């Protein structure tokens, strides 16, 4: 009976530790995780990430998606739709489709974790180019899976890093 509360505390502690380890990375200009409803993630549940400060220069930025999921997640992969939105933009923005494998071909989870919770971070594309006329203010993320609701996903994170190598 006492094992479940201990696992919950352990899982939350791992989440905090992973956050602290990733928060120390250089050039991270944005990092945030959004929780998923414990009942499940419905397709109309849009996760919204508002940047702390607008990005409007012509530098290039690397983007990564972080996924925290339970061992009970039923699939080896997940399909996500990522929609950037811009300040003062009236034109439609293209949704990027991202396919992320959470386990290998024999079913071993790629993410790290202890207990039933895993965390996996995946780069999405090589970089996000912006022109001088763009002012990026945030992103929206939706899932593109057929399950209604999708269960086993706990949090979705977004990392944006200034790419100083280009």
Tab-separated table of N, CA and C in Angstrom:
chain	number	residue	atom	x	y	z
A	1	UNK	N	0.808	-1.201	0.000
A	1	UNK	CA	0.000	0.000	0.000
A	1	UNK	C	0.853	1.269	0.000
A	2	UNK	N	1.959	1.287	0.700
A	2	UNK	CA	2.795	2.475	0.787
A	2	UNK	C	3.686	2.636	-0.439
A	3	UNK	N	3.702	1.657	-1.296
A	3	UNK	CA	4.603	1.685	-2.449
A	3	UNK	C	4.184	2.721	-3.491
A	4	UNK	N	2.873	2.888	-3.741
A	4	UNK	CA	2.408	3.842	-4.749
A	4	UNK	C	2.768	5.285	-4.397
A	5	UNK	N	2.517	5.758	-3.145
A	5	UNK	CA	2.934	7.129	-2.832
A	5	UNK	C	4.445	7.315	-2.960
A	6	UNK	N	5.219	6.304	-2.596
A	6	UNK	CA	6.669	6.401	-2.718
A	6	UNK	C	7.073	6.523	-4.185
A	7	UNK	N	6.423	5.750	-5.069
A	7	UNK	CA	6.719	5.851	-6.504
A	7	UNK	C	6.346	7.218	-7.056
A	8	UNK	N	5.219	7.781	-6.601
A	8	UNK	CA	4.827	9.119	-7.061
A	8	UNK	C	5.867	10.157	-6.649
A	9	UNK	N	6.331	10.085	-5.406
A	9	UNK	CA	7.348	11.022	-4.931
A	9	UNK	C	8.645	10.834	-5.711
A	10	UNK	N	9.017	9.587	-5.956
A	10	UNK	CA	10.227	9.286	-6.711
A	10	UNK	C	10.128	9.815	-8.140
A	11	UNK	N	8.982	9.607	-8.791
A	11	UNK	CA	8.786	10.096	-10.158
A	11	UNK	C	8.854	11.621	-10.219
A	12	UNK	N	8.235	12.303	-9.262
A	12	UNK	CA	8.302	13.767	-9.246
A	12	UNK	C	9.733	14.244	-8.998
A	13	UNK	N	10.452	13.539	-8.116
A	13	UNK	CA	11.845	13.887	-7.855
A	13	UNK	C	12.706	13.735	-9.090
A	14	UNK	N	12.456	12.685	-9.868
A	14	UNK	CA	13.194	12.478	-11.115
A	14	UNK	C	12.892	13.609	-12.091
A	15	UNK	N	11.621	14.007	-12.168
A	15	UNK	CA	11.255	15.111	-13.056
A	15	UNK	C	11.980	16.394	-12.694
A	16	UNK	N	12.053	16.706	-11.404
A	16	UNK	CA	12.761	17.904	-10.946
A	16	UNK	C	14.247	17.793	-11.265
A	17	UNK	N	14.843	16.628	-11.017
A	17	UNK	CA	16.263	16.423	-11.305
A	17	UNK	C	16.550	16.585	-12.796
A	18	UNK	N	15.712	15.985	-13.643
A	18	UNK	CA	15.904	16.121	-15.090
A	18	UNK	C	15.757	17.572	-15.525
A	19	UNK	N	14.805	18.294	-14.922
A	19	UNK	CA	14.646	19.708	-15.238
A	19	UNK	C	15.899	20.487	-14.875
A	20	UNK	N	16.437	20.240	-13.684
A	20	UNK	CA	17.637	20.957	-13.255
A	20	UNK	C	18.831	20.653	-14.152
A	21	UNK	N	18.966	19.407	-14.571
A	21	UNK	CA	20.084	19.040	-15.447
A	21	UNK	C	19.964	19.705	-16.807
A	22	UNK	N	18.746	19.759	-17.363
A	22	UNK	CA	18.583	20.387	-18.677
A	22	UNK	C	18.594	21.904	-18.569
A	23	UNK	N	18.231	22.454	-17.432
A	23	UNK	CA	18.224	23.903	-17.275
A	23	UNK	C	19.636	24.476	-17.298
A	24	UNK	N	20.641	23.661	-17.051
A	24	UNK	CA	22.022	24.130	-17.022
A	24	UNK	C	22.679	24.154	-18.406
A	25	UNK	N	21.977	23.690	-19.431
A	25	UNK	CA	22.571	23.667	-20.760
A	25	UNK	C	22.754	25.087	-21.280
A	26	UNK	N	23.844	25.283	-22.018
A	26	UNK	CA	24.142	26.598	-22.562
A	26	UNK	C	23.224	26.930	-23.729
A	27	UNK	N	22.990	28.206	-23.937
A	27	UNK	CA	22.258	28.745	-25.078
A	27	UNK	C	20.774	28.393	-25.105
A	28	UNK	N	20.228	27.828	-24.038
A	28	UNK	CA	18.790	27.563	-23.996
A	28	UNK	C	18.100	28.906	-23.748
A	29	UNK	N	17.247	29.310	-24.695
A	29	UNK	CA	16.548	30.578	-24.513
A	29	UNK	C	15.098	30.375	-24.100
A	30	UNK	N	14.605	29.133	-24.229
A	30	UNK	CA	13.254	28.823	-23.772
A	30	UNK	C	13.181	27.345	-23.427
A	31	UNK	N	12.489	27.044	-22.328
A	31	UNK	CA	12.330	25.658	-21.893
A	31	UNK	C	11.081	25.597	-21.024
A	32	UNK	N	10.096	24.819	-21.441
A	32	UNK	CA	8.873	24.702	-20.657
A	32	UNK	C	8.195	23.371	-20.950
A	33	UNK	N	7.640	22.768	-19.920
A	33	UNK	CA	6.828	21.563	-20.061
A	33	UNK	C	5.388	21.892	-19.725
A	34	UNK	N	4.467	21.332	-20.503
A	34	UNK	CA	3.036	21.478	-20.246
A	34	UNK	C	2.489	20.117	-19.829
A	35	UNK	N	1.732	20.066	-18.733
A	35	UNK	CA	1.178	18.777	-18.295
A	35	UNK	C	-0.005	18.355	-19.172
A	36	UNK	N	-0.171	17.049	-19.297
A	36	UNK	CA	-1.311	16.468	-20.000
A	36	UNK	C	-2.329	16.049	-18.941
A	37	UNK	N	-3.593	16.223	-19.244
A	37	UNK	CA	-4.659	15.802	-18.345
A	37	UNK	C	-4.466	14.323	-18.002
A	38	UNK	N	-4.502	13.953	-16.721
A	38	UNK	CA	-4.302	12.547	-16.341
A	38	UNK	C	-5.318	11.586	-16.976
A	39	UNK	N	-6.477	12.083	-17.354
A	39	UNK	CA	-7.489	11.249	-18.014
A	39	UNK	C	-7.023	10.855	-19.416
A	40	UNK	N	-6.284	11.743	-20.064
A	40	UNK	CA	-5.798	11.491	-21.415
A	40	UNK	C	-5.700	12.784	-22.205
A	41	UNK	N	-5.042	12.693	-23.350
A	41	UNK	CA	-4.807	13.846	-24.214
A	41	UNK	C	-5.750	13.754	-25.399
A	42	UNK	N	-6.736	14.635	-25.420
A	42	UNK	CA	-7.693	14.686	-26.520
A	42	UNK	C	-7.098	15.485	-27.669
A	43	UNK	N	-7.539	15.191	-28.890
A	43	UNK	CA	-6.970	15.872	-30.055
A	43	UNK	C	-7.256	17.366	-30.056
A	44	UNK	N	-8.313	17.786	-29.392
A	44	UNK	CA	-8.596	19.223	-29.342
A	44	UNK	C	-7.938	19.909	-28.137
A	45	UNK	N	-7.156	19.171	-27.353
A	45	UNK	CA	-6.382	19.753	-26.248
A	45	UNK	C	-5.061	20.284	-26.803
A	46	UNK	N	-5.042	21.558	-27.105
A	46	UNK	CA	-3.865	22.195	-27.678
A	46	UNK	C	-2.966	22.708	-26.565
A	47	UNK	N	-1.695	22.330	-26.630
A	47	UNK	CA	-0.716	22.841	-25.678
A	47	UNK	C	-0.129	24.121	-26.256
A	48	UNK	N	-0.103	25.182	-25.460
A	48	UNK	CA	0.376	26.474	-25.949
A	48	UNK	C	1.606	26.898	-25.157
A	49	UNK	N	2.636	27.269	-25.892
A	49	UNK	CA	3.904	27.707	-25.316
A	49	UNK	C	4.138	29.148	-25.753
A	50	UNK	N	4.066	30.085	-24.808
A	50	UNK	CA	4.319	31.498	-25.090
A	50	UNK	C	5.759	31.789	-24.679
A	51	UNK	N	6.547	32.287	-25.606
A	51	UNK	CA	7.961	32.559	-25.320
A	51	UNK	C	8.097	33.683	-24.301
A	52	UNK	N	9.128	33.592	-23.480
A	52	UNK	CA	9.391	34.616	-22.467
A	52	UNK	C	9.699	35.962	-23.115
A	53	UNK	N	10.376	35.927	-24.237
A	53	UNK	CA	10.652	37.132	-25.010
A	53	UNK	C	10.535	36.763	-26.487
A	54	UNK	N	10.126	37.719	-27.273
A	54	UNK	CA	9.936	37.455	-28.693
A	54	UNK	C	11.263	37.185	-29.370
A	55	UNK	N	11.227	36.347	-30.387
A	55	UNK	CA	12.403	36.075	-31.202
A	55	UNK	C	12.153	36.724	-32.559
A	56	UNK	N	12.983	37.700	-32.903
A	56	UNK	CA	12.746	38.398	-34.162
A	56	UNK	C	14.024	38.692	-34.935
A	57	UNK	N	15.139	38.105	-34.537
A	57	UNK	CA	16.368	38.344	-35.288
A	57	UNK	C	16.569	37.239	-36.319
A	58	UNK	N	17.612	37.369	-37.098
A	58	UNK	CA	17.847	36.419	-38.182
A	58	UNK	C	18.768	35.266	-37.780
A	59	UNK	N	18.987	35.071	-36.496
A	59	UNK	CA	19.759	33.912	-36.043
A	59	UNK	C	18.966	32.638	-36.312
A	60	UNK	N	19.630	31.520	-36.151
A	60	UNK	CA	18.964	30.228	-36.298
A	60	UNK	C	18.840	29.590	-34.921
A	61	UNK	N	17.749	28.897	-34.725
A	61	UNK	CA	17.447	28.314	-33.427
A	61	UNK	C	17.158	26.828	-33.583
A	62	UNK	N	17.722	26.030	-32.707
A	62	UNK	CA	17.409	24.605	-32.662
A	62	UNK	C	16.205	24.401	-31.759
A	63	UNK	N	15.312	23.528	-32.179
A	63	UNK	CA	14.133	23.215	-31.376
A	63	UNK	C	14.147	21.736	-31.015
A	64	UNK	N	13.703	21.437	-29.800
A	64	UNK	CA	13.594	20.062	-29.342
A	64	UNK	C	12.261	19.883	-28.630
A	65	UNK	N	11.729	18.677	-28.744
A	65	UNK	CA	10.517	18.310	-28.026
A	65	UNK	C	10.903	17.313	-26.941
A	66	UNK	N	10.439	17.553	-25.734
A	66	UNK	CA	10.628	16.622	-24.633
A	66	UNK	C	9.315	15.920	-24.343
A	67	UNK	N	9.382	14.623	-24.159
A	67	UNK	CA	8.170	13.849	-23.871
A	67	UNK	C	8.399	13.051	-22.600
A	68	UNK	N	7.520	13.243	-21.637
A	68	UNK	CA	7.501	12.419	-20.437
A	68	UNK	C	6.308	11.486	-20.571
A	69	UNK	N	6.580	10.194	-20.530
A	69	UNK	CA	5.501	9.220	-20.691
A	69	UNK	C	5.657	8.095	-19.690
A	70	UNK	N	4.574	7.394	-19.498
A	70	UNK	CA	4.579	6.246	-18.596
A	70	UNK	C	4.915	4.985	-19.381
A	71	UNK	N	5.366	3.969	-18.680
A	71	UNK	CA	5.615	2.675	-19.311
A	71	UNK	C	4.336	2.092	-19.899
A	72	UNK	N	3.193	2.563	-19.438
A	72	UNK	CA	1.908	2.066	-19.930
A	72	UNK	C	1.515	2.663	-21.287
A	73	UNK	N	2.318	3.593	-21.819
A	73	UNK	CA	2.029	4.143	-23.147
A	73	UNK	C	2.010	2.987	-24.149
A	74	UNK	N	0.990	2.920	-24.977
A	74	UNK	CA	0.732	1.743	-25.800
A	74	UNK	C	1.546	1.639	-27.087
A	75	UNK	N	2.211	2.705	-27.487
A	75	UNK	CA	2.853	2.716	-28.804
A	75	UNK	C	4.354	2.923	-28.702
A	76	UNK	N	5.034	2.626	-29.801
A	76	UNK	CA	6.471	2.839	-29.846
A	76	UNK	C	6.793	4.255	-30.327
A	77	UNK	N	5.789	4.957	-30.848
A	77	UNK	CA	6.015	6.283	-31.420
A	77	UNK	C	4.852	7.211	-31.093
A	78	UNK	N	5.020	8.472	-31.502
A	78	UNK	CA	3.959	9.459	-31.386
A	78	UNK	C	4.109	10.456	-32.536
A	79	UNK	N	2.989	10.879	-33.077
A	79	UNK	CA	2.936	11.902	-34.113
A	79	UNK	C	2.410	13.185	-33.479
A	80	UNK	N	3.134	14.293	-33.697
A	80	UNK	CA	2.746	15.592	-33.156
A	80	UNK	C	2.634	16.619	-34.264
A	81	UNK	N	1.742	17.563	-34.083
A	81	UNK	CA	1.646	18.730	-34.954
A	81	UNK	C	2.171	19.931	-34.195
A	82	UNK	N	3.095	20.662	-34.807
A	82	UNK	CA	3.715	21.814	-34.152
A	82	UNK	C	3.422	23.051	-34.991
A	83	UNK	N	2.785	24.035	-34.356
A	83	UNK	CA	2.308	25.216	-35.069
A	83	UNK	C	2.974	26.454	-34.468
A	84	UNK	N	3.913	27.079	-35.183
A	84	UNK	CA	4.482	28.337	-34.675
A	84	UNK	C	3.477	29.469	-34.898
A	85	UNK	N	3.477	30.462	-34.023
A	85	UNK	CA	2.649	31.630	-34.297
A	85	UNK	C	3.456	32.889	-34.055
A	86	UNK	N	3.120	33.881	-34.854
A	86	UNK	CA	3.909	35.097	-34.946
A	86	UNK	C	3.084	36.311	-34.538
A	87	UNK	N	3.755	37.330	-34.037
A	87	UNK	CA	3.108	38.585	-33.671
A	87	UNK	C	2.599	39.259	-34.939
A	88	UNK	N	1.401	39.787	-34.870
A	88	UNK	CA	0.794	40.544	-35.975
A	88	UNK	C	0.694	39.742	-37.265
A	89	UNK	N	0.571	38.430	-37.163
A	89	UNK	CA	0.481	37.606	-38.367
A	89	UNK	C	-0.978	37.313	-38.664
A	90	UNK	N	-1.393	37.612	-39.884
A	90	UNK	CA	-2.759	37.298	-40.301
A	90	UNK	C	-2.772	36.127	-41.272
A	91	UNK	N	-1.613	35.759	-41.759
A	91	UNK	CA	-1.553	34.655	-42.707
A	91	UNK	C	-1.520	33.319	-41.962
A	92	UNK	N	-2.009	32.293	-42.632
A	92	UNK	CA	-2.009	30.957	-42.044
A	92	UNK	C	-0.578	30.447	-41.932
A	93	UNK	N	-0.301	29.758	-40.857
A	93	UNK	CA	1.025	29.202	-40.618
A	93	UNK	C	0.942	27.698	-40.817
A	94	UNK	N	1.930	27.156	-41.456
A	94	UNK	CA	1.977	25.724	-41.730
A	94	UNK	C	2.247	24.929	-40.453
A	95	UNK	N	1.493	23.843	-40.287
A	95	UNK	CA	1.732	22.936	-39.176
A	95	UNK	C	2.821	21.951	-39.568
A	96	UNK	N	3.867	21.874	-38.760
A	96	UNK	CA	4.911	20.878	-38.983
A	96	UNK	C	4.485	19.583	-38.323
A	97	UNK	N	4.628	18.482	-39.040
A	97	UNK	CA	4.327	17.169	-38.497
A	97	UNK	C	5.627	16.525	-38.051
A	98	UNK	N	5.652	16.052	-36.801
A	98	UNK	CA	6.848	15.460	-36.225
A	98	UNK	C	6.517	14.031	-35.793
A	99	UNK	N	7.363	13.097	-36.204
A	99	UNK	CA	7.206	11.686	-35.839
A	99	UNK	C	8.355	11.323	-34.918
A	100	UNK	N	8.036	10.949	-33.688
A	100	UNK	CA	9.051	10.663	-32.682
A	100	UNK	C	8.912	9.213	-32.234
A	101	UNK	N	10.019	8.483	-32.299
A	101	UNK	CA	10.056	7.102	-31.804
A	101	UNK	C	10.482	7.126	-30.343
A	102	UNK	N	9.630	6.604	-29.475
A	102	UNK	CA	9.908	6.558	-28.046
A	102	UNK	C	10.577	5.256	-27.622
A	103	UNK	N	10.512	4.244	-28.491
A	103	UNK	CA	11.193	2.981	-28.199
A	103	UNK	C	11.892	2.488	-29.454
A	104	UNK	N	12.806	1.543	-29.259
A	104	UNK	CA	13.517	0.973	-30.405
A	104	UNK	C	12.680	-0.152	-31.027
A	105	UNK	N	13.239	-0.828	-32.009
A	105	UNK	CA	12.498	-1.849	-32.768
A	105	UNK	C	12.119	-3.073	-31.936
A	106	UNK	N	12.812	-3.287	-30.813
A	106	UNK	CA	12.447	-4.442	-29.981
A	106	UNK	C	11.635	-4.028	-28.746
A	107	UNK	N	11.255	-2.758	-28.684
A	107	UNK	CA	10.357	-2.306	-27.622
A	107	UNK	C	11.008	-1.725	-26.392
A	108	UNK	N	12.323	-1.496	-26.419
A	108	UNK	CA	12.986	-0.871	-25.274
A	108	UNK	C	12.838	0.648	-25.362
A	109	UNK	N	12.395	1.254	-24.267
A	109	UNK	CA	12.206	2.704	-24.241
A	109	UNK	C	13.530	3.427	-24.448
A	110	UNK	N	13.517	4.478	-25.236
A	110	UNK	CA	14.709	5.302	-25.450
A	110	UNK	C	14.922	6.290	-24.309
A	111	UNK	N	13.847	6.690	-23.658
A	111	UNK	CA	13.926	7.678	-22.597
A	111	UNK	C	14.543	7.136	-21.325
A	112	UNK	N	15.024	8.051	-20.529
A	112	UNK	CA	15.620	7.721	-19.240
A	112	UNK	C	14.578	7.883	-18.144
A	113	UNK	N	14.726	7.105	-17.085
A	113	UNK	CA	13.830	7.249	-15.955
A	113	UNK	C	13.909	6.069	-15.023
A	114	UNK	N	13.265	6.243	-13.900
A	114	UNK	CA	13.183	5.194	-12.889
A	114	UNK	C	11.706	4.995	-12.587
A	115	UNK	N	11.328	3.772	-12.336
A	115	UNK	CA	9.919	3.503	-12.089
A	115	UNK	C	9.165	3.483	-13.408
A	116	UNK	N	7.965	4.018	-13.409
A	116	UNK	CA	7.127	3.951	-14.605
A	116	UNK	C	7.225	5.179	-15.508
A	117	UNK	N	7.988	6.187	-15.132
A	117	UNK	CA	8.060	7.428	-15.892
A	117	UNK	C	9.359	7.511	-16.688
A	118	UNK	N	9.251	7.879	-17.961
A	118	UNK	CA	10.407	8.043	-18.851
A	118	UNK	C	10.398	9.463	-19.419
A	119	UNK	N	11.578	9.978	-19.703
A	119	UNK	CA	11.702	11.270	-20.383
A	119	UNK	C	12.616	11.096	-21.579
A	120	UNK	N	12.153	11.590	-22.725
A	120	UNK	CA	12.916	11.499	-23.962
A	120	UNK	C	12.860	12.852	-24.657
A	121	UNK	N	14.017	13.330	-25.116
A	121	UNK	CA	14.097	14.612	-25.826
A	121	UNK	C	14.562	14.347	-27.241
A	122	UNK	N	13.843	14.922	-28.213
A	122	UNK	CA	14.106	14.694	-29.635
A	122	UNK	C	14.246	16.030	-30.371
A	123	UNK	N	15.348	16.259	-31.067
A	123	UNK	CA	15.429	17.446	-31.922
A	123	UNK	C	14.351	17.373	-33.008
A	124	UNK	N	13.793	18.507	-33.346
A	124	UNK	CA	12.810	18.550	-34.433
A	124	UNK	C	13.370	19.425	-35.545
A	125	UNK	N	13.788	18.798	-36.603
A	125	UNK	CA	14.436	19.530	-37.676
A	125	UNK	C	15.818	19.967	-37.236
A	126	UNK	N	16.532	20.601	-38.125
A	126	UNK	CA	17.874	21.040	-37.768
A	126	UNK	C	17.869	22.418	-37.144
A	127	UNK	N	17.057	23.313	-37.641
A	127	UNK	CA	17.004	24.638	-37.030
A	127	UNK	C	15.774	25.385	-37.513
A	128	UNK	N	15.432	26.412	-36.780
A	128	UNK	CA	14.281	27.255	-37.084
A	128	UNK	C	14.793	28.580	-37.633
A	129	UNK	N	14.693	28.790	-38.945
A	129	UNK	CA	15.161	30.065	-39.492
A	129	UNK	C	14.071	31.129	-39.370
A	130	UNK	N	14.461	32.327	-39.039
A	130	UNK	CA	13.532	33.444	-38.986
A	130	UNK	C	14.063	34.559	-39.876
A	131	UNK	N	13.166	35.233	-40.535
A	131	UNK	CA	13.586	36.399	-41.319
A	131	UNK	C	13.370	37.649	-40.470
A	132	UNK	N	13.852	38.775	-40.953
A	132	UNK	CA	13.751	40.016	-40.187
A	132	UNK	C	12.309	40.478	-40.031
A	133	UNK	N	11.396	39.986	-40.871
A	133	UNK	CA	9.992	40.395	-40.761
A	133	UNK	C	9.193	39.513	-39.795
A	134	UNK	N	9.766	38.395	-39.356
A	134	UNK	CA	9.077	37.490	-38.447
A	134	UNK	C	9.352	37.865	-36.992
A	135	UNK	N	8.315	37.783	-36.182
A	135	UNK	CA	8.465	37.920	-34.738
A	135	UNK	C	7.738	36.745	-34.112
A	136	UNK	N	8.489	35.714	-33.780
A	136	UNK	CA	7.932	34.497	-33.209
A	136	UNK	C	7.552	34.742	-31.757
A	137	UNK	N	6.304	34.415	-31.409
A	137	UNK	CA	5.882	34.615	-30.020
A	137	UNK	C	5.518	33.306	-29.319
A	138	UNK	N	5.403	32.213	-30.067
A	138	UNK	CA	5.098	30.963	-29.392
A	138	UNK	C	4.805	29.824	-30.343
A	139	UNK	N	4.426	28.700	-29.744
A	139	UNK	CA	4.098	27.482	-30.479
A	139	UNK	C	2.858	26.847	-29.866
A	140	UNK	N	2.161	26.094	-30.679
A	140	UNK	CA	1.103	25.227	-30.204
A	140	UNK	C	1.449	23.809	-30.630
A	141	UNK	N	1.142	22.842	-29.755
A	141	UNK	CA	1.419	21.442	-30.063
A	141	UNK	C	0.141	20.637	-29.848
A	142	UNK	N	-0.157	19.791	-30.824
A	142	UNK	CA	-1.283	18.879	-30.745
A	142	UNK	C	-0.779	17.478	-31.060
A	143	UNK	N	-1.517	16.465	-30.634
A	143	UNK	CA	-1.132	15.112	-31.036
A	143	UNK	C	-1.960	14.718	-32.251
A	144	UNK	N	-1.387	13.883	-33.103
A	144	UNK	CA	-2.029	13.455	-34.341
A	144	UNK	C	-2.315	11.948	-34.338
A	145	UNK	N	-2.382	11.381	-33.148
A	145	UNK	CA	-2.672	9.955	-33.009
A	145	UNK	C	-4.187	9.733	-33.114
A	146	UNK	N	-4.600	8.499	-33.391
A	146	UNK	CA	-6.018	8.195	-33.566
A	146	UNK	C	-6.748	7.939	-32.250
A	147	UNK	N	-6.024	7.677	-31.176
A	147	UNK	CA	-6.672	7.396	-29.892
A	147	UNK	C	-7.421	8.626	-29.389
A	148	UNK	N	-8.574	8.375	-28.765
A	148	UNK	CA	-9.387	9.462	-28.236
A	148	UNK	C	-9.892	9.065	-26.868
A	149	UNK	N	-9.249	9.417	-25.789
A	149	UNK	CA	-8.025	10.213	-25.695
A	149	UNK	C	-6.782	9.322	-25.760
A	150	UNK	N	-5.661	9.971	-26.001
A	150	UNK	CA	-4.367	9.298	-25.979
A	150	UNK	C	-3.916	9.226	-24.526
A	151	UNK	N	-3.589	8.024	-24.050
A	151	UNK	CA	-3.192	7.867	-22.648
A	151	UNK	C	-1.722	7.474	-22.550
A	152	UNK	N	-1.144	7.721	-21.385
A	152	UNK	CA	0.238	7.336	-21.115
A	152	UNK	C	1.235	8.464	-21.293
A	153	UNK	N	0.817	9.582	-21.880
A	153	UNK	CA	1.697	10.748	-22.022
A	153	UNK	C	1.438	11.651	-20.826
A	154	UNK	N	2.494	12.070	-20.146
A	154	UNK	CA	2.327	12.880	-18.943
A	154	UNK	C	2.592	14.365	-19.183
A	155	UNK	N	3.671	14.697	-19.900
A	155	UNK	CA	4.031	16.098	-20.161
A	155	UNK	C	4.681	16.189	-21.534
A	156	UNK	N	4.522	17.351	-22.170
A	156	UNK	CA	5.217	17.645	-23.417
A	156	UNK	C	6.004	18.935	-23.196
A	157	UNK	N	7.285	18.891	-23.530
A	157	UNK	CA	8.145	20.052	-23.330
A	157	UNK	C	8.662	20.607	-24.640
A	158	UNK	N	9.010	21.867	-24.608
A	158	UNK	CA	9.591	22.546	-25.756
A	158	UNK	C	10.870	23.231	-25.307
A	159	UNK	N	11.948	22.970	-26.042
A	159	UNK	CA	13.239	23.613	-25.812
A	159	UNK	C	13.580	24.414	-27.069
A	160	UNK	N	14.045	25.633	-26.887
A	160	UNK	CA	14.570	26.422	-28.004
A	160	UNK	C	15.957	26.863	-27.596
A	161	UNK	N	16.913	26.594	-28.477
A	161	UNK	CA	18.309	26.873	-28.184
A	161	UNK	C	18.877	27.737	-29.299
A	162	UNK	N	19.612	28.773	-28.919
A	162	UNK	CA	20.300	29.612	-29.893
A	162	UNK	C	21.417	28.789	-30.528
A	163	UNK	N	21.395	28.687	-31.833
A	163	UNK	CA	22.398	27.901	-32.546
A	163	UNK	C	23.576	28.800	-32.871
A	164	UNK	N	24.607	28.742	-32.052
A	164	UNK	CA	25.778	29.595	-32.244
A	164	UNK	C	26.792	28.986	-33.194
A	165	UNK	N	26.522	27.772	-33.690
A	165	UNK	CA	27.466	27.109	-34.590
A	165	UNK	C	27.329	27.544	-36.030
A	166	UNK	N	26.255	28.278	-36.350
A	166	UNK	CA	26.065	28.676	-37.755
A	166	UNK	C	26.312	30.146	-37.929
